[in-house]
Amino acid sequence: CTEDVITQHVLEGLALQELKNLHDTGYIPDKYNAWKSAAELLAMHAASIRERSGPGGGPLDTVSAFKWRWKLDITADRVLRKLTHRELRYVLRRYNGQKPLGEVVEEAIACPTEEGNAIGSVVPDAPGTRAFARFHRLEIIDPVSESAVFGDANLSFALNLAKHRKALGHVGRIIATTFETLETLQERYKEIGETIKTLDEHYAEVYHG
């Protein structure tokens, strides 16, 4: 029947260890459940088991996930969080537990930026954990699409967006707007002139209220 096909699909998507867990615990979904199908109950149960076997404590960033995977201590966590984007990416790619983390970190610091590597050369000197998070968020933006920022008081968000899009090789236009007039902004933010100049260098357009 259709239900059996869907349940089979769920089972085929599970890892061997997850299938073994289902077998050992004797789990059987309630096929007479009034709200969920057997396939849905099975998928929810498998997801629950998977979550319990992972790290706790809420959302994890790149470093926290890496630390949990390799069972590293808090000292390693502090070291990793001090690395730049280029250095952290090197460590995450090369570390396999066969040599001390400190040695891999030293290699990462000494290794030059990989020219021609679009991923490794993106904002190489930016803080590692922050760059990792923003890198993947910005990847969903069409490189040639336009971006508009509305009501950005001191234009700091627009400036960060412009820098990151340029580093990613995006060519889409950035339009930044403020609700206040330029005169008001100059009174409130002493850095506004330099910010607008930098935005102009990144081919962004700035409009004031």
mmCIF file of C-alpha atoms in Angstrom:
data_model
loop_
_atom_site.group_PDB
_atom_site.id
_atom_site.type_symbol
_atom_site.label_atom_id
_atom_site.label_comp_id
_atom_site.label_asym_id
_atom_site.label_seq_id
_atom_site.Cartn_x
_atom_site.Cartn_y
_atom_site.Cartn_z
ATOM 1 C CA CYS A 1 0.000 0.000 0.000
ATOM 2 C CA THR A 2 1.010 3.664 -0.239
ATOM 3 C CA GLU A 3 1.741 3.828 3.495
ATOM 4 C CA ASP A 4 4.226 0.951 3.218
ATOM 5 C CA VAL A 5 6.031 2.710 0.362
ATOM 6 C CA ILE A 6 6.397 5.919 2.399
ATOM 7 C CA THR A 7 7.561 4.007 5.480
ATOM 8 C CA GLN A 8 10.103 2.174 3.343
ATOM 9 C CA HIS A 9 11.306 5.539 2.025
ATOM 10 C CA VAL A 10 11.864 6.759 5.602
ATOM 11 C CA LEU A 11 13.760 3.595 6.524
ATOM 12 C CA GLU A 12 15.986 3.834 3.443
ATOM 13 C CA GLY A 13 17.006 7.325 4.531
ATOM 14 C CA LEU A 14 18.275 6.188 7.940
ATOM 15 C CA ALA A 15 21.877 5.348 8.759
ATOM 16 C CA LEU A 16 22.829 1.767 9.625
ATOM 17 C CA GLN A 17 23.279 2.656 13.300
ATOM 18 C CA GLU A 18 19.804 4.202 13.383
ATOM 19 C CA LEU A 19 18.288 1.071 11.846
ATOM 20 C CA LYS A 20 20.130 -1.043 14.415
ATOM 21 C CA ASN A 21 18.731 1.132 17.192
ATOM 22 C CA LEU A 22 15.185 0.604 15.907
ATOM 23 C CA HIS A 23 15.782 -3.153 15.803
ATOM 24 C CA ASP A 24 17.369 -3.353 19.257
ATOM 25 C CA THR A 25 14.689 -1.254 20.962
ATOM 26 C CA GLY A 26 11.841 -2.974 19.155
ATOM 27 C CA TYR A 27 10.220 0.311 18.175
ATOM 28 C CA ILE A 28 6.945 -0.036 16.266
ATOM 29 C CA PRO A 29 4.977 3.040 15.144
ATOM 30 C CA ASP A 30 1.294 3.202 16.051
ATOM 31 C CA LYS A 31 -0.416 2.563 12.728
ATOM 32 C CA TYR A 32 -3.786 3.438 14.271
ATOM 33 C CA ASN A 33 -2.727 6.924 15.414
ATOM 34 C CA ALA A 34 -5.479 9.450 14.655
ATOM 35 C CA TRP A 35 -3.148 12.376 13.872
ATOM 36 C CA LYS A 36 0.056 10.974 12.375
ATOM 37 C CA SER A 37 0.758 8.241 9.847
ATOM 38 C CA ALA A 38 3.128 5.398 10.684
ATOM 39 C CA ALA A 39 5.739 6.906 8.362
ATOM 40 C CA GLU A 40 5.503 10.291 10.107
ATOM 41 C CA LEU A 41 5.776 8.724 13.557
ATOM 42 C CA LEU A 42 8.792 6.697 12.433
ATOM 43 C CA ALA A 43 10.511 9.780 11.013
ATOM 44 C CA MET A 44 9.811 11.789 14.182
ATOM 45 C CA HIS A 45 11.120 8.981 16.400
ATOM 46 C CA ALA A 46 14.312 8.632 14.345
ATOM 47 C CA ALA A 47 14.865 12.400 14.444
ATOM 48 C CA SER A 48 14.370 12.426 18.212
ATOM 49 C CA ILE A 49 16.947 9.662 18.693
ATOM 50 C CA ARG A 50 19.362 11.513 16.406
ATOM 51 C CA GLU A 51 18.959 14.728 18.395
ATOM 52 C CA ARG A 52 19.560 12.968 21.714
ATOM 53 C CA SER A 53 22.795 11.459 20.420
ATOM 54 C CA GLY A 54 24.130 14.873 19.368
ATOM 55 C CA PRO A 55 25.482 17.789 21.408
ATOM 56 C CA GLY A 56 23.127 19.643 23.720
ATOM 57 C CA GLY A 57 22.944 23.262 24.788
ATOM 58 C CA GLY A 58 20.996 24.808 21.928
ATOM 59 C CA PRO A 59 22.214 26.114 18.564
ATOM 60 C CA LEU A 60 25.872 25.481 17.674
ATOM 61 C CA ASP A 61 28.199 27.532 15.524
ATOM 62 C CA THR A 62 30.981 26.110 13.356
ATOM 63 C CA VAL A 63 33.564 25.896 16.141
ATOM 64 C CA SER A 64 31.173 24.324 18.666
ATOM 65 C CA ALA A 65 30.134 21.633 16.171
ATOM 66 C CA PHE A 66 33.774 20.925 15.275
ATOM 67 C CA LYS A 67 34.763 20.739 18.944
ATOM 68 C CA TRP A 68 31.981 18.250 19.671
ATOM 69 C CA ARG A 69 32.831 16.088 16.672
ATOM 70 C CA TRP A 70 36.457 15.692 17.743
ATOM 71 C CA LYS A 71 35.783 15.796 21.521
ATOM 72 C CA LEU A 72 38.054 18.814 22.013
ATOM 73 C CA ASP A 73 38.295 20.765 25.281
ATOM 74 C CA ILE A 74 37.556 24.395 26.125
ATOM 75 C CA THR A 75 41.198 25.361 25.526
ATOM 76 C CA ALA A 76 40.938 24.194 21.920
ATOM 77 C CA ASP A 77 37.687 26.123 21.608
ATOM 78 C CA ARG A 78 39.428 29.366 22.633
ATOM 79 C CA VAL A 79 42.266 28.756 20.169
ATOM 80 C CA LEU A 80 39.903 28.083 17.267
ATOM 81 C CA ARG A 81 37.838 31.196 17.965
ATOM 82 C CA LYS A 82 40.913 33.399 17.610
ATOM 83 C CA LEU A 83 41.648 32.178 14.074
ATOM 84 C CA THR A 84 40.894 34.140 10.936
ATOM 85 C CA HIS A 85 38.550 32.846 8.248
ATOM 86 C CA ARG A 86 41.451 31.485 6.179
ATOM 87 C CA GLU A 87 43.112 29.807 9.179
ATOM 88 C CA LEU A 88 39.917 28.297 10.558
ATOM 89 C CA ARG A 89 38.904 26.924 7.164
ATOM 90 C CA TYR A 90 42.352 25.305 6.855
ATOM 91 C CA VAL A 91 42.031 23.650 10.278
ATOM 92 C CA LEU A 92 38.510 22.359 9.644
ATOM 93 C CA ARG A 93 39.611 20.870 6.327
ATOM 94 C CA ARG A 94 42.935 19.340 7.436
ATOM 95 C CA TYR A 95 42.467 18.251 11.052
ATOM 96 C CA ASN A 96 41.703 14.528 11.364
ATOM 97 C CA GLY A 97 42.778 13.744 14.912
ATOM 98 C CA GLN A 98 46.062 12.111 13.875
ATOM 99 C CA LYS A 99 48.265 15.026 14.932
ATOM 100 C CA PRO A 100 47.885 17.596 17.740
ATOM 101 C CA LEU A 101 45.497 20.434 17.001
ATOM 102 C CA GLY A 102 48.249 22.928 17.849
ATOM 103 C CA GLU A 103 50.390 21.687 14.958
ATOM 104 C CA VAL A 104 47.543 22.046 12.477
ATOM 105 C CA VAL A 105 46.854 25.561 13.768
ATOM 106 C CA GLU A 106 50.525 26.500 13.260
ATOM 107 C CA GLU A 107 50.347 25.151 9.702
ATOM 108 C CA ALA A 108 47.201 27.188 9.096
ATOM 109 C CA ILE A 109 48.828 30.399 10.305
ATOM 110 C CA ALA A 110 51.885 29.818 8.109
ATOM 111 C CA CYS A 111 49.899 28.794 5.029
ATOM 112 C CA PRO A 112 49.311 31.650 2.529
ATOM 113 C CA THR A 113 45.922 32.451 1.037
ATOM 114 C CA GLU A 114 44.987 30.019 -1.730
ATOM 115 C CA GLU A 115 44.931 32.109 -4.881
ATOM 116 C CA GLY A 116 42.262 31.081 -7.345
ATOM 117 C CA ASN A 117 40.231 29.353 -4.630
ATOM 118 C CA ALA A 118 36.955 31.280 -4.449
ATOM 119 C CA ILE A 119 36.119 29.833 -1.035
ATOM 120 C CA GLY A 120 39.510 29.991 0.652
ATOM 121 C CA SER A 121 40.246 33.534 -0.481
ATOM 122 C CA VAL A 122 36.943 35.129 0.627
ATOM 123 C CA VAL A 123 37.573 37.728 3.376
ATOM 124 C CA PRO A 124 40.603 35.686 4.545
ATOM 125 C CA ASP A 125 41.493 37.961 7.460
ATOM 126 C CA ALA A 126 37.979 38.324 8.893
ATOM 127 C CA PRO A 127 37.170 36.680 12.263
ATOM 128 C CA GLY A 128 36.753 32.986 11.478
ATOM 129 C CA THR A 129 33.496 32.071 13.209
ATOM 130 C CA ARG A 130 31.742 35.242 12.081
ATOM 131 C CA ALA A 131 32.931 34.873 8.481
ATOM 132 C CA PHE A 132 31.768 31.249 8.346
ATOM 133 C CA ALA A 133 28.268 32.210 9.445
ATOM 134 C CA ARG A 134 27.926 35.191 7.125
ATOM 135 C CA PHE A 135 29.588 33.413 4.199
ATOM 136 C CA HIS A 136 26.882 30.777 3.956
ATOM 137 C CA ARG A 137 24.063 33.235 4.551
ATOM 138 C CA LEU A 138 25.229 35.417 1.688
ATOM 139 C CA GLU A 139 25.696 32.505 -0.699
ATOM 140 C CA ILE A 140 21.927 32.346 -1.232
ATOM 141 C CA ILE A 141 21.966 35.826 -2.780
ATOM 142 C CA ASP A 142 22.059 35.919 -6.561
ATOM 143 C CA PRO A 143 25.507 37.398 -7.431
ATOM 144 C CA VAL A 144 23.985 39.767 -9.992
ATOM 145 C CA SER A 145 20.810 40.717 -8.121
ATOM 146 C CA GLU A 146 20.299 44.115 -6.525
ATOM 147 C CA SER A 147 20.169 44.556 -2.745
ATOM 148 C CA ALA A 148 18.286 47.324 -0.956
ATOM 149 C CA VAL A 149 18.818 48.344 2.672
ATOM 150 C CA PHE A 150 16.117 50.603 4.103
ATOM 151 C CA GLY A 151 16.498 52.895 7.109
ATOM 152 C CA ASP A 152 20.090 51.952 7.957
ATOM 153 C CA ALA A 153 20.823 54.750 10.457
ATOM 154 C CA ASN A 154 24.632 54.892 10.316
ATOM 155 C CA LEU A 155 24.892 52.698 7.186
ATOM 156 C CA SER A 156 26.941 50.086 9.059
ATOM 157 C CA PHE A 157 24.833 47.170 7.810
ATOM 158 C CA ALA A 158 25.019 48.378 4.225
ATOM 159 C CA LEU A 159 28.786 48.755 4.569
ATOM 160 C CA ASN A 160 29.218 45.186 5.824
ATOM 161 C CA LEU A 161 26.960 43.907 3.055
ATOM 162 C CA ALA A 162 28.935 45.779 0.403
ATOM 163 C CA LYS A 163 32.277 44.453 1.677
ATOM 164 C CA HIS A 164 31.100 40.859 1.863
ATOM 165 C CA ARG A 165 29.395 40.908 -1.522
ATOM 166 C CA LYS A 166 32.550 42.301 -3.095
ATOM 167 C CA ALA A 167 34.657 39.622 -1.390
ATOM 168 C CA LEU A 168 32.300 36.952 -2.733
ATOM 169 C CA GLY A 169 32.645 38.323 -6.253
ATOM 170 C CA HIS A 170 29.083 39.631 -6.451
ATOM 171 C CA VAL A 171 28.416 42.369 -8.988
ATOM 172 C CA GLY A 172 24.829 43.226 -8.052
ATOM 173 C CA ARG A 173 24.066 46.827 -7.175
ATOM 174 C CA ILE A 174 23.569 47.840 -3.521
ATOM 175 C CA ILE A 175 21.122 50.618 -2.657
ATOM 176 C CA ALA A 176 21.384 51.992 0.896
ATOM 177 C CA THR A 177 18.872 54.409 2.384
ATOM 178 C CA THR A 178 18.508 56.376 5.614
ATOM 179 C CA PHE A 179 15.443 58.009 7.115
ATOM 180 C CA GLU A 180 17.440 61.064 8.224
ATOM 181 C CA THR A 181 19.031 63.789 6.117
ATOM 182 C CA LEU A 182 22.782 63.839 5.576
ATOM 183 C CA GLU A 183 23.126 66.864 7.869
ATOM 184 C CA THR A 184 21.408 65.016 10.717
ATOM 185 C CA LEU A 185 23.594 61.955 10.191
ATOM 186 C CA GLN A 186 26.746 64.077 10.278
ATOM 187 C CA GLU A 187 25.679 65.449 13.653
ATOM 188 C CA ARG A 188 25.001 61.986 15.092
ATOM 189 C CA TYR A 189 27.756 59.864 13.562
ATOM 190 C CA LYS A 190 31.229 61.298 13.139
ATOM 191 C CA GLU A 191 32.230 58.353 10.928
ATOM 192 C CA ILE A 192 29.366 58.767 8.457
ATOM 193 C CA GLY A 193 31.471 60.617 5.883
ATOM 194 C CA GLU A 194 34.079 57.859 5.769
ATOM 195 C CA THR A 195 31.336 55.223 5.632
ATOM 196 C CA ILE A 196 29.666 56.872 2.638
ATOM 197 C CA LYS A 197 33.041 57.206 0.923
ATOM 198 C CA THR A 198 33.737 53.490 1.394
ATOM 199 C CA LEU A 199 30.273 52.597 0.103
ATOM 200 C CA ASP A 200 30.927 54.725 -2.953
ATOM 201 C CA GLU A 201 34.204 52.856 -3.521
ATOM 202 C CA HIS A 202 32.174 49.631 -3.472
ATOM 203 C CA TYR A 203 29.804 51.085 -6.111
ATOM 204 C CA ALA A 204 26.888 51.329 -3.682
ATOM 205 C CA GLU A 205 24.239 54.023 -4.013
ATOM 206 C CA VAL A 206 23.248 56.003 -0.906
ATOM 207 C CA TYR A 207 19.998 57.951 -0.537
ATOM 208 C CA HIS A 208 18.943 60.057 2.458
ATOM 209 C CA GLY A 209 15.467 60.888 3.768
#
